[in-house]
Amino acid sequence: MDSTAQILEENLETILKGEGLEVSEFDSVPEQVKPVPLRKSKDGFILDELLMVQEAKRECYDRWYLPAGRMEEEVKEEAEIDCQPITLLMVQEQGPKWVCFVFLAEEKGGSLKTTAEADSESLQAQWWDRESPLPLRAPDILPLIDAGMKYRRNPSFPMLQPVDFPCHVICQRLFLTFISSNGNTDTSDEPRLWLLLSSNDATPHPSLPIAVSVDTYNTIPWAAHRLIKECMPSSSIHVQTCGILGVQHNGRIPGKTDGICFNMLMLLENLEDGAEISSPPPLEGDAYRWHEVTNQSLRAKIIQRIKEGSVLPVQRL
């Protein structure tokens, strides 16, 4: 194996493990790209026991909700509990300026905030058994609670934490796959697998394409759709969003390094009548190229993640 192919395979393994790679160049970029601070981002926390806080804000005064804010600091401020995130549980999005990271976390110390310590952050905190009556601020947290409990019983994807790679925009590194139909999984025949790679001259080695998101309602799928229209404009393609393999984010300085790179796993299907489905759709132009994954171990890992759906889910609000 030459050094170029080895570097590519190492980078693909890195992405599959939930780690990150530096974002240096973009492949699919809207006409105007501006830094995007996440002015409405928040982080929800679910612990082994369900930690709830009583709201102090006027519009939801006296109601109960999951701690929400920016990582561990907000849980400490709202509930006086120290916590350690276990894994990202879900990503909710409503366009590039509204992204919510939902975490599963565990208690590491502290004592529950009492009414004597009420302030503008919250009135108090308590553990909730999910059976005792509790007036909720909104029912939107109930699916998150269910997802957290389900993950604790049976983890459906590897534990995942955001990787500290600053990025000034919201973008996606697209792990775009195509699986041939000539392989028979019921026999010894193996399906063939292709990945779409960038031919960006500024990138020294073959790499997965990176598409910048735009200010649309569902930012995650549209970046991929735009890139596919650029390189396969004549093909009828269905894009299946499998989920998130990893998140690259640095949010310690609100409004400064709030950009995110989502490493997205996606499956392409050719919908054209009579299309040759034993090979990927033809590309138009030289900005991208198909790469067949011949490393048996790597191919098996990618196909397994696609078939089992063992990736972080995205919820579009």
PDB file of C-alpha atoms in Angstrom:
ATOM      1  CA  MET A   1       0.000   0.000   0.000  1.00  0.00           C
ATOM      2  CA  ASP A   2       1.394   3.417  -0.929  1.00  0.00           C
ATOM      3  CA  SER A   3       1.650   6.191   1.632  1.00  0.00           C
ATOM      4  CA  THR A   4      -1.297   8.153   0.189  1.00  0.00           C
ATOM      5  CA  ALA A   5      -3.686   5.206   0.512  1.00  0.00           C
ATOM      6  CA  GLN A   6      -2.386   4.482   3.995  1.00  0.00           C
ATOM      7  CA  ILE A   7      -2.997   8.052   5.163  1.00  0.00           C
ATOM      8  CA  LEU A   8      -6.529   7.943   3.740  1.00  0.00           C
ATOM      9  CA  GLU A   9      -7.334   4.683   5.537  1.00  0.00           C
ATOM     10  CA  GLU A  10      -5.883   5.991   8.796  1.00  0.00           C
ATOM     11  CA  ASN A  11      -8.032   9.125   8.514  1.00  0.00           C
ATOM     12  CA  LEU A  12     -11.154   7.066   7.777  1.00  0.00           C
ATOM     13  CA  GLU A  13     -10.450   4.904  10.840  1.00  0.00           C
ATOM     14  CA  THR A  14     -10.032   8.087  12.901  1.00  0.00           C
ATOM     15  CA  ILE A  15     -13.461   9.370  11.815  1.00  0.00           C
ATOM     16  CA  LEU A  16     -15.107   5.989  12.433  1.00  0.00           C
ATOM     17  CA  LYS A  17     -13.763   6.004  16.009  1.00  0.00           C
ATOM     18  CA  GLY A  18     -15.516   9.313  16.724  1.00  0.00           C
ATOM     19  CA  GLU A  19     -12.327  11.352  16.676  1.00  0.00           C
ATOM     20  CA  GLY A  20     -11.641  14.427  14.557  1.00  0.00           C
ATOM     21  CA  LEU A  21      -9.426  15.889  11.864  1.00  0.00           C
ATOM     22  CA  GLU A  22      -8.475  19.486  11.263  1.00  0.00           C
ATOM     23  CA  VAL A  23     -10.812  21.439   9.010  1.00  0.00           C
ATOM     24  CA  SER A  24      -8.553  23.314   6.612  1.00  0.00           C
ATOM     25  CA  GLU A  25     -10.402  23.571   3.280  1.00  0.00           C
ATOM     26  CA  PHE A  26     -14.039  23.518   2.175  1.00  0.00           C
ATOM     27  CA  ASP A  27     -15.320  21.791  -0.946  1.00  0.00           C
ATOM     28  CA  SER A  28     -18.942  22.895  -1.226  1.00  0.00           C
ATOM     29  CA  VAL A  29     -19.374  26.499  -0.142  1.00  0.00           C
ATOM     30  CA  PRO A  30     -22.341  28.898  -0.539  1.00  0.00           C
ATOM     31  CA  GLU A  31     -21.649  32.231  -2.180  1.00  0.00           C
ATOM     32  CA  GLN A  32     -21.438  34.070   1.135  1.00  0.00           C
ATOM     33  CA  VAL A  33     -19.967  32.377   4.174  1.00  0.00           C
ATOM     34  CA  LYS A  34     -19.876  34.127   7.524  1.00  0.00           C
ATOM     35  CA  PRO A  35     -18.806  32.895  10.965  1.00  0.00           C
ATOM     36  CA  VAL A  36     -21.827  31.418  12.752  1.00  0.00           C
ATOM     37  CA  PRO A  37     -22.013  31.807  16.532  1.00  0.00           C
ATOM     38  CA  LEU A  38     -24.597  29.477  18.040  1.00  0.00           C
ATOM     39  CA  ARG A  39     -26.607  32.107  19.841  1.00  0.00           C
ATOM     40  CA  LYS A  40     -29.316  29.625  20.801  1.00  0.00           C
ATOM     41  CA  SER A  41     -27.272  26.535  21.574  1.00  0.00           C
ATOM     42  CA  LYS A  42     -27.809  24.618  24.794  1.00  0.00           C
ATOM     43  CA  ASP A  43     -26.839  21.317  26.369  1.00  0.00           C
ATOM     44  CA  GLY A  44     -29.298  19.029  28.129  1.00  0.00           C
ATOM     45  CA  PHE A  45     -28.110  16.613  30.803  1.00  0.00           C
ATOM     46  CA  ILE A  46     -29.579  13.300  31.913  1.00  0.00           C
ATOM     47  CA  LEU A  47     -27.965  11.469  34.815  1.00  0.00           C
ATOM     48  CA  ASP A  48     -28.354   7.904  36.116  1.00  0.00           C
ATOM     49  CA  GLU A  49     -30.978   9.416  38.380  1.00  0.00           C
ATOM     50  CA  LEU A  50     -32.967  12.095  36.641  1.00  0.00           C
ATOM     51  CA  LEU A  51     -31.820  15.547  37.697  1.00  0.00           C
ATOM     52  CA  MET A  52     -34.440  18.269  37.308  1.00  0.00           C
ATOM     53  CA  VAL A  53     -34.350  21.996  38.051  1.00  0.00           C
ATOM     54  CA  GLN A  54     -37.222  24.339  38.873  1.00  0.00           C
ATOM     55  CA  GLU A  55     -37.213  27.314  36.533  1.00  0.00           C
ATOM     56  CA  ALA A  56     -36.806  30.890  37.724  1.00  0.00           C
ATOM     57  CA  LYS A  57     -37.461  32.590  34.369  1.00  0.00           C
ATOM     58  CA  ARG A  58     -40.688  34.579  34.206  1.00  0.00           C
ATOM     59  CA  GLU A  59     -42.101  32.772  31.158  1.00  0.00           C
ATOM     60  CA  CYS A  60     -41.809  29.333  32.793  1.00  0.00           C
ATOM     61  CA  TYR A  61     -41.616  30.218  36.497  1.00  0.00           C
ATOM     62  CA  ASP A  62     -42.025  27.322  38.932  1.00  0.00           C
ATOM     63  CA  ARG A  63     -41.963  24.690  36.157  1.00  0.00           C
ATOM     64  CA  TRP A  64     -39.430  21.845  35.978  1.00  0.00           C
ATOM     65  CA  TYR A  65     -36.939  21.023  33.232  1.00  0.00           C
ATOM     66  CA  LEU A  66     -33.624  19.328  32.551  1.00  0.00           C
ATOM     67  CA  PRO A  67     -30.563  21.495  33.258  1.00  0.00           C
ATOM     68  CA  ALA A  68     -29.806  23.331  30.024  1.00  0.00           C
ATOM     69  CA  GLY A  69     -26.894  25.534  29.099  1.00  0.00           C
ATOM     70  CA  ARG A  70     -23.232  25.180  28.293  1.00  0.00           C
ATOM     71  CA  MET A  71     -21.742  21.951  29.585  1.00  0.00           C
ATOM     72  CA  GLU A  72     -20.828  21.274  33.216  1.00  0.00           C
ATOM     73  CA  GLU A  73     -20.906  24.922  34.339  1.00  0.00           C
ATOM     74  CA  GLU A  74     -24.638  25.213  33.760  1.00  0.00           C
ATOM     75  CA  VAL A  75     -25.477  22.083  35.752  1.00  0.00           C
ATOM     76  CA  LYS A  76     -23.427  23.484  38.632  1.00  0.00           C
ATOM     77  CA  GLU A  77     -25.153  26.875  38.421  1.00  0.00           C
ATOM     78  CA  GLU A  78     -28.682  25.500  38.110  1.00  0.00           C
ATOM     79  CA  ALA A  79     -28.513  22.432  40.374  1.00  0.00           C
ATOM     80  CA  GLU A  80     -25.312  22.751  42.500  1.00  0.00           C
ATOM     81  CA  ILE A  81     -24.328  19.285  41.232  1.00  0.00           C
ATOM     82  CA  ASP A  82     -20.947  18.420  39.718  1.00  0.00           C
ATOM     83  CA  CYS A  83     -21.307  16.152  36.709  1.00  0.00           C
ATOM     84  CA  GLN A  84     -19.209  14.353  34.141  1.00  0.00           C
ATOM     85  CA  PRO A  85     -20.595  13.824  30.624  1.00  0.00           C
ATOM     86  CA  ILE A  86     -20.630  10.151  29.616  1.00  0.00           C
ATOM     87  CA  THR A  87     -21.603  10.543  25.985  1.00  0.00           C
ATOM     88  CA  LEU A  88     -23.454  12.689  23.533  1.00  0.00           C
ATOM     89  CA  LEU A  89     -26.917  11.203  23.322  1.00  0.00           C
ATOM     90  CA  MET A  90     -28.490  13.161  20.485  1.00  0.00           C
ATOM     91  CA  VAL A  91     -28.063  16.299  18.414  1.00  0.00           C
ATOM     92  CA  GLN A  92     -31.099  18.492  17.808  1.00  0.00           C
ATOM     93  CA  GLU A  93     -30.955  21.136  15.117  1.00  0.00           C
ATOM     94  CA  GLN A  94     -33.131  23.816  13.600  1.00  0.00           C
ATOM     95  CA  GLY A  95     -30.773  25.409  11.142  1.00  0.00           C
ATOM     96  CA  PRO A  96     -27.116  26.369  11.720  1.00  0.00           C
ATOM     97  CA  LYS A  97     -27.899  28.965  14.404  1.00  0.00           C
ATOM     98  CA  TRP A  98     -29.837  26.594  16.671  1.00  0.00           C
ATOM     99  CA  VAL A  99     -28.069  23.405  17.720  1.00  0.00           C
ATOM    100  CA  CYS A 100     -28.679  21.478  20.941  1.00  0.00           C
ATOM    101  CA  PHE A 101     -26.306  18.815  22.245  1.00  0.00           C
ATOM    102  CA  VAL A 102     -28.068  16.331  24.518  1.00  0.00           C
ATOM    103  CA  PHE A 103     -25.721  14.562  26.932  1.00  0.00           C
ATOM    104  CA  LEU A 104     -25.945  11.573  29.206  1.00  0.00           C
ATOM    105  CA  ALA A 105     -23.954  12.375  32.337  1.00  0.00           C
ATOM    106  CA  GLU A 106     -23.228  11.089  35.821  1.00  0.00           C
ATOM    107  CA  GLU A 107     -23.055  12.779  39.205  1.00  0.00           C
ATOM    108  CA  LYS A 108     -19.585  13.524  40.568  1.00  0.00           C
ATOM    109  CA  GLY A 109     -20.372  15.463  43.731  1.00  0.00           C
ATOM    110  CA  GLY A 110     -22.112  18.515  45.128  1.00  0.00           C
ATOM    111  CA  SER A 111     -25.464  18.787  46.866  1.00  0.00           C
ATOM    112  CA  LEU A 112     -28.871  19.613  45.450  1.00  0.00           C
ATOM    113  CA  LYS A 113     -29.765  23.280  45.276  1.00  0.00           C
ATOM    114  CA  THR A 114     -32.450  24.231  47.827  1.00  0.00           C
ATOM    115  CA  THR A 115     -35.068  26.986  47.811  1.00  0.00           C
ATOM    116  CA  ALA A 116     -32.862  28.910  50.241  1.00  0.00           C
ATOM    117  CA  GLU A 117     -30.288  29.138  47.418  1.00  0.00           C
ATOM    118  CA  ALA A 118     -32.762  30.241  44.744  1.00  0.00           C
ATOM    119  CA  ASP A 119     -31.427  32.783  42.244  1.00  0.00           C
ATOM    120  CA  SER A 120     -31.991  33.920  38.665  1.00  0.00           C
ATOM    121  CA  GLU A 121     -30.681  30.592  37.343  1.00  0.00           C
ATOM    122  CA  SER A 122     -33.185  28.336  39.121  1.00  0.00           C
ATOM    123  CA  LEU A 123     -35.355  27.995  42.221  1.00  0.00           C
ATOM    124  CA  GLN A 124     -34.170  24.532  43.309  1.00  0.00           C
ATOM    125  CA  ALA A 125     -33.192  21.089  42.039  1.00  0.00           C
ATOM    126  CA  GLN A 126     -34.295  17.561  42.792  1.00  0.00           C
ATOM    127  CA  TRP A 127     -34.047  13.954  41.623  1.00  0.00           C
ATOM    128  CA  TRP A 128     -37.151  12.755  39.787  1.00  0.00           C
ATOM    129  CA  ASP A 129     -38.402   9.158  39.713  1.00  0.00           C
ATOM    130  CA  ARG A 130     -40.567   9.854  36.615  1.00  0.00           C
ATOM    131  CA  GLU A 131     -43.626   8.657  38.539  1.00  0.00           C
ATOM    132  CA  SER A 132     -44.264  11.456  41.041  1.00  0.00           C
ATOM    133  CA  PRO A 133     -46.327  14.343  39.615  1.00  0.00           C
ATOM    134  CA  LEU A 134     -44.081  17.151  38.423  1.00  0.00           C
ATOM    135  CA  PRO A 135     -45.281  20.173  36.397  1.00  0.00           C
ATOM    136  CA  LEU A 136     -42.932  20.307  33.410  1.00  0.00           C
ATOM    137  CA  ARG A 137     -41.932  23.401  31.516  1.00  0.00           C
ATOM    138  CA  ALA A 138     -42.545  21.502  28.242  1.00  0.00           C
ATOM    139  CA  PRO A 139     -43.026  17.867  27.199  1.00  0.00           C
ATOM    140  CA  ASP A 140     -40.178  18.042  24.676  1.00  0.00           C
ATOM    141  CA  ILE A 141     -37.767  16.607  27.245  1.00  0.00           C
ATOM    142  CA  LEU A 142     -39.718  13.349  27.604  1.00  0.00           C
ATOM    143  CA  PRO A 143     -38.305  11.768  24.391  1.00  0.00           C
ATOM    144  CA  LEU A 144     -34.810  12.806  25.539  1.00  0.00           C
ATOM    145  CA  ILE A 145     -35.358  11.127  28.889  1.00  0.00           C
ATOM    146  CA  ASP A 146     -36.587   7.979  27.139  1.00  0.00           C
ATOM    147  CA  ALA A 147     -33.530   8.011  24.857  1.00  0.00           C
ATOM    148  CA  GLY A 148     -31.221   8.333  27.856  1.00  0.00           C
ATOM    149  CA  MET A 149     -32.831   5.481  29.736  1.00  0.00           C
ATOM    150  CA  LYS A 150     -32.778   3.291  26.631  1.00  0.00           C
ATOM    151  CA  TYR A 151     -29.088   4.003  26.030  1.00  0.00           C
ATOM    152  CA  ARG A 152     -28.234   3.065  29.620  1.00  0.00           C
ATOM    153  CA  ARG A 153     -29.982  -0.283  29.163  1.00  0.00           C
ATOM    154  CA  ASN A 154     -28.572  -1.021  25.714  1.00  0.00           C
ATOM    155  CA  PRO A 155     -26.042   1.400  24.142  1.00  0.00           C
ATOM    156  CA  SER A 156     -26.906   1.681  20.460  1.00  0.00           C
ATOM    157  CA  PHE A 157     -23.737   3.519  19.403  1.00  0.00           C
ATOM    158  CA  PRO A 158     -20.228   3.964  20.853  1.00  0.00           C
ATOM    159  CA  MET A 159     -19.733   6.585  23.561  1.00  0.00           C
ATOM    160  CA  LEU A 160     -18.981   9.887  21.900  1.00  0.00           C
ATOM    161  CA  GLN A 161     -17.693  13.245  23.116  1.00  0.00           C
ATOM    162  CA  PRO A 162     -17.116  16.442  21.121  1.00  0.00           C
ATOM    163  CA  VAL A 163     -13.529  16.702  19.910  1.00  0.00           C
ATOM    164  CA  ASP A 164     -11.774  20.001  20.557  1.00  0.00           C
ATOM    165  CA  PHE A 165     -11.183  21.273  17.018  1.00  0.00           C
ATOM    166  CA  PRO A 166     -12.133  24.952  16.560  1.00  0.00           C
ATOM    167  CA  CYS A 167     -14.120  25.769  13.430  1.00  0.00           C
ATOM    168  CA  HIS A 168     -15.593  29.165  12.555  1.00  0.00           C
ATOM    169  CA  VAL A 169     -18.568  27.870  10.532  1.00  0.00           C
ATOM    170  CA  ILE A 170     -21.133  25.088  10.699  1.00  0.00           C
ATOM    171  CA  CYS A 171     -20.067  22.397   8.267  1.00  0.00           C
ATOM    172  CA  GLN A 172     -20.171  18.684   7.607  1.00  0.00           C
ATOM    173  CA  ARG A 173     -17.386  16.291   6.699  1.00  0.00           C
ATOM    174  CA  LEU A 174     -19.382  13.946   4.500  1.00  0.00           C
ATOM    175  CA  PHE A 175     -18.723  10.215   4.757  1.00  0.00           C
ATOM    176  CA  LEU A 176     -20.741   9.600   1.575  1.00  0.00           C
ATOM    177  CA  THR A 177     -20.990   5.903   0.743  1.00  0.00           C
ATOM    178  CA  PHE A 178     -22.343   3.804  -2.119  1.00  0.00           C
ATOM    179  CA  ILE A 179     -22.823   0.040  -1.758  1.00  0.00           C
ATOM    180  CA  SER A 180     -23.163  -2.133  -4.856  1.00  0.00           C
ATOM    181  CA  SER A 181     -25.999  -4.606  -5.200  1.00  0.00           C
ATOM    182  CA  ASN A 182     -23.984  -7.296  -6.970  1.00  0.00           C
ATOM    183  CA  GLY A 183     -22.605  -8.637  -3.705  1.00  0.00           C
ATOM    184  CA  ASN A 184     -24.866 -11.226  -2.059  1.00  0.00           C
ATOM    185  CA  THR A 185     -24.732 -10.971   1.729  1.00  0.00           C
ATOM    186  CA  ASP A 186     -26.395 -14.406   2.033  1.00  0.00           C
ATOM    187  CA  THR A 187     -23.407 -16.066   0.369  1.00  0.00           C
ATOM    188  CA  SER A 188     -19.686 -15.570   0.463  1.00  0.00           C
ATOM    189  CA  ASP A 189     -19.932 -12.682  -2.010  1.00  0.00           C
ATOM    190  CA  GLU A 190     -18.990  -9.352  -0.443  1.00  0.00           C
ATOM    191  CA  PRO A 191     -20.721  -6.102  -1.421  1.00  0.00           C
ATOM    192  CA  ARG A 192     -18.462  -3.480  -2.949  1.00  0.00           C
ATOM    193  CA  LEU A 193     -18.202  -0.125  -1.217  1.00  0.00           C
ATOM    194  CA  TRP A 194     -17.252   3.278  -2.581  1.00  0.00           C
ATOM    195  CA  LEU A 195     -16.611   6.597  -0.870  1.00  0.00           C
ATOM    196  CA  LEU A 196     -16.859  10.021  -2.441  1.00  0.00           C
ATOM    197  CA  LEU A 197     -13.550  11.865  -2.069  1.00  0.00           C
ATOM    198  CA  SER A 198     -12.540  15.447  -2.703  1.00  0.00           C
ATOM    199  CA  SER A 199     -10.014  16.265  -5.412  1.00  0.00           C
ATOM    200  CA  ASN A 200      -9.244  19.630  -3.818  1.00  0.00           C
ATOM    201  CA  ASP A 201      -5.736  20.637  -4.894  1.00  0.00           C
ATOM    202  CA  ALA A 202      -5.239  22.467  -1.593  1.00  0.00           C
ATOM    203  CA  THR A 203      -5.508  19.186   0.312  1.00  0.00           C
ATOM    204  CA  PRO A 204      -2.238  17.206   0.141  1.00  0.00           C
ATOM    205  CA  HIS A 205      -3.950  13.820   0.533  1.00  0.00           C
ATOM    206  CA  PRO A 206      -7.279  12.336  -0.621  1.00  0.00           C
ATOM    207  CA  SER A 207      -9.946  13.351   1.861  1.00  0.00           C
ATOM    208  CA  LEU A 208     -13.661  13.283   2.561  1.00  0.00           C
ATOM    209  CA  PRO A 209     -15.435  16.386   1.200  1.00  0.00           C
ATOM    210  CA  ILE A 210     -16.448  19.140   3.596  1.00  0.00           C
ATOM    211  CA  ALA A 211     -19.605  21.145   2.878  1.00  0.00           C
ATOM    212  CA  VAL A 212     -20.492  24.403   4.604  1.00  0.00           C
ATOM    213  CA  SER A 213     -24.038  24.675   5.935  1.00  0.00           C
ATOM    214  CA  VAL A 214     -26.355  27.516   5.025  1.00  0.00           C
ATOM    215  CA  ASP A 215     -29.130  29.203   6.968  1.00  0.00           C
ATOM    216  CA  THR A 216     -31.900  26.754   6.127  1.00  0.00           C
ATOM    217  CA  TYR A 217     -34.410  24.956   8.326  1.00  0.00           C
ATOM    218  CA  ASN A 218     -32.682  21.559   8.206  1.00  0.00           C
ATOM    219  CA  THR A 219     -29.022  22.346   7.803  1.00  0.00           C
ATOM    220  CA  ILE A 220     -27.600  18.825   8.199  1.00  0.00           C
ATOM    221  CA  PRO A 221     -29.092  17.105   5.124  1.00  0.00           C
ATOM    222  CA  TRP A 222     -29.056  20.131   2.838  1.00  0.00           C
ATOM    223  CA  ALA A 223     -25.280  20.510   2.774  1.00  0.00           C
ATOM    224  CA  ALA A 224     -24.992  16.974   1.403  1.00  0.00           C
ATOM    225  CA  HIS A 225     -27.794  17.542  -1.124  1.00  0.00           C
ATOM    226  CA  ARG A 226     -26.068  20.685  -2.385  1.00  0.00           C
ATOM    227  CA  LEU A 227     -22.726  18.900  -2.813  1.00  0.00           C
ATOM    228  CA  ILE A 228     -24.356  15.994  -4.675  1.00  0.00           C
ATOM    229  CA  LYS A 229     -26.114  18.416  -7.023  1.00  0.00           C
ATOM    230  CA  GLU A 230     -22.739  19.965  -7.748  1.00  0.00           C
ATOM    231  CA  CYS A 231     -20.991  16.723  -8.686  1.00  0.00           C
ATOM    232  CA  MET A 232     -23.922  14.578  -9.954  1.00  0.00           C
ATOM    233  CA  PRO A 233     -26.419  17.098 -11.392  1.00  0.00           C
ATOM    234  CA  SER A 234     -27.841  14.681 -13.974  1.00  0.00           C
ATOM    235  CA  SER A 235     -28.390  11.752 -11.609  1.00  0.00           C
ATOM    236  CA  SER A 236     -31.450  10.958  -9.534  1.00  0.00           C
ATOM    237  CA  ILE A 237     -29.997  10.265  -6.101  1.00  0.00           C
ATOM    238  CA  HIS A 238     -31.568   9.422  -2.761  1.00  0.00           C
ATOM    239  CA  VAL A 239     -29.491  10.479   0.237  1.00  0.00           C
ATOM    240  CA  GLN A 240     -30.025   8.540   3.457  1.00  0.00           C
ATOM    241  CA  THR A 241     -28.650  10.298   6.526  1.00  0.00           C
ATOM    242  CA  CYS A 242     -27.413   7.483   8.773  1.00  0.00           C
ATOM    243  CA  GLY A 243     -26.240   9.755  11.584  1.00  0.00           C
ATOM    244  CA  ILE A 244     -23.244  11.446  13.169  1.00  0.00           C
ATOM    245  CA  LEU A 245     -19.912   9.664  13.528  1.00  0.00           C
ATOM    246  CA  GLY A 246     -18.347  12.525  15.463  1.00  0.00           C
ATOM    247  CA  VAL A 247     -18.630  16.182  16.437  1.00  0.00           C
ATOM    248  CA  GLN A 248     -15.776  18.673  16.271  1.00  0.00           C
ATOM    249  CA  HIS A 249     -16.503  21.727  18.387  1.00  0.00           C
ATOM    250  CA  ASN A 250     -14.859  24.234  20.688  1.00  0.00           C
ATOM    251  CA  GLY A 251     -17.441  26.187  22.659  1.00  0.00           C
ATOM    252  CA  ARG A 252     -15.430  27.617  25.530  1.00  0.00           C
ATOM    253  CA  ILE A 253     -15.617  31.167  24.181  1.00  0.00           C
ATOM    254  CA  PRO A 254     -19.278  31.842  23.274  1.00  0.00           C
ATOM    255  CA  GLY A 255     -19.626  33.584  19.927  1.00  0.00           C
ATOM    256  CA  LYS A 256     -15.941  33.156  19.056  1.00  0.00           C
ATOM    257  CA  THR A 257     -15.286  29.456  18.389  1.00  0.00           C
ATOM    258  CA  ASP A 258     -18.868  28.275  18.199  1.00  0.00           C
ATOM    259  CA  GLY A 259     -18.607  26.630  14.785  1.00  0.00           C
ATOM    260  CA  ILE A 260     -19.135  22.888  14.468  1.00  0.00           C
ATOM    261  CA  CYS A 261     -17.965  20.222  12.073  1.00  0.00           C
ATOM    262  CA  PHE A 262     -20.281  17.210  12.013  1.00  0.00           C
ATOM    263  CA  ASN A 263     -18.682  14.057  10.636  1.00  0.00           C
ATOM    264  CA  MET A 264     -21.741  12.598   8.906  1.00  0.00           C
ATOM    265  CA  LEU A 265     -22.296   9.048   7.648  1.00  0.00           C
ATOM    266  CA  MET A 266     -24.572   8.960   4.591  1.00  0.00           C
ATOM    267  CA  LEU A 267     -25.662   6.343   2.078  1.00  0.00           C
ATOM    268  CA  LEU A 268     -26.378   7.179  -1.573  1.00  0.00           C
ATOM    269  CA  GLU A 269     -28.835   5.231  -3.722  1.00  0.00           C
ATOM    270  CA  ASN A 270     -29.245   5.646  -7.471  1.00  0.00           C
ATOM    271  CA  LEU A 271     -32.975   5.989  -8.241  1.00  0.00           C
ATOM    272  CA  GLU A 272     -32.806   6.127 -12.031  1.00  0.00           C
ATOM    273  CA  ASP A 273     -34.603   3.394 -14.003  1.00  0.00           C
ATOM    274  CA  GLY A 274     -32.153   0.956 -15.505  1.00  0.00           C
ATOM    275  CA  ALA A 275     -29.247   2.546 -13.658  1.00  0.00           C
ATOM    276  CA  GLU A 276     -26.131   0.441 -13.218  1.00  0.00           C
ATOM    277  CA  ILE A 277     -26.285  -0.299  -9.501  1.00  0.00           C
ATOM    278  CA  SER A 278     -23.127  -2.356  -9.338  1.00  0.00           C
ATOM    279  CA  SER A 279     -21.109   0.873  -9.539  1.00  0.00           C
ATOM    280  CA  PRO A 280     -21.662   4.394  -8.154  1.00  0.00           C
ATOM    281  CA  PRO A 281     -23.373   7.160 -10.147  1.00  0.00           C
ATOM    282  CA  PRO A 282     -21.123   8.936 -12.659  1.00  0.00           C
ATOM    283  CA  LEU A 283     -19.497  12.186 -11.566  1.00  0.00           C
ATOM    284  CA  GLU A 284     -19.503  15.328 -13.688  1.00  0.00           C
ATOM    285  CA  GLY A 285     -16.399  17.455 -13.360  1.00  0.00           C
ATOM    286  CA  ASP A 286     -13.122  16.758 -11.666  1.00  0.00           C
ATOM    287  CA  ALA A 287     -13.761  18.229  -8.193  1.00  0.00           C
ATOM    288  CA  TYR A 288     -14.615  14.812  -6.725  1.00  0.00           C
ATOM    289  CA  ARG A 289     -13.863  11.166  -7.395  1.00  0.00           C
ATOM    290  CA  TRP A 290     -15.086   7.760  -6.265  1.00  0.00           C
ATOM    291  CA  HIS A 291     -12.761   5.586  -4.217  1.00  0.00           C
ATOM    292  CA  GLU A 292     -13.440   1.873  -3.799  1.00  0.00           C
ATOM    293  CA  VAL A 293     -12.654   0.594  -0.294  1.00  0.00           C
ATOM    294  CA  THR A 294     -10.754  -2.642  -0.817  1.00  0.00           C
ATOM    295  CA  ASN A 295      -9.436  -3.016   2.730  1.00  0.00           C
ATOM    296  CA  GLN A 296     -11.696  -5.829   3.926  1.00  0.00           C
ATOM    297  CA  SER A 297     -11.594  -4.874   7.601  1.00  0.00           C
ATOM    298  CA  LEU A 298     -12.321  -1.194   6.933  1.00  0.00           C
ATOM    299  CA  ARG A 299     -15.098  -2.028   4.468  1.00  0.00           C
ATOM    300  CA  ALA A 300     -16.744  -4.351   6.987  1.00  0.00           C
ATOM    301  CA  LYS A 301     -16.662  -1.659   9.703  1.00  0.00           C
ATOM    302  CA  ILE A 302     -18.280   0.945   7.467  1.00  0.00           C
ATOM    303  CA  ILE A 303     -21.004  -1.396   6.188  1.00  0.00           C
ATOM    304  CA  GLN A 304     -21.727  -2.577   9.726  1.00  0.00           C
ATOM    305  CA  ARG A 305     -22.207   1.003  10.941  1.00  0.00           C
ATOM    306  CA  ILE A 306     -24.592   1.658   8.034  1.00  0.00           C
ATOM    307  CA  LYS A 307     -26.657  -1.503   8.482  1.00  0.00           C
ATOM    308  CA  GLU A 308     -26.852  -1.421  12.271  1.00  0.00           C
ATOM    309  CA  GLY A 309     -27.444   2.311  12.446  1.00  0.00           C
ATOM    310  CA  SER A 310     -24.865   2.530  15.256  1.00  0.00           C
ATOM    311  CA  VAL A 311     -24.359   6.277  14.879  1.00  0.00           C
ATOM    312  CA  LEU A 312     -25.433   9.288  16.902  1.00  0.00           C
ATOM    313  CA  PRO A 313     -28.982  10.276  15.909  1.00  0.00           C
ATOM    314  CA  VAL A 314     -30.006  13.697  14.636  1.00  0.00           C
ATOM    315  CA  GLN A 315     -33.395  15.159  15.534  1.00  0.00           C
ATOM    316  CA  ARG A 316     -34.664  17.974  13.339  1.00  0.00           C
ATOM    317  CA  LEU A 317     -37.065  20.262  15.180  1.00  0.00           C
TER     318      LEU A 317
END
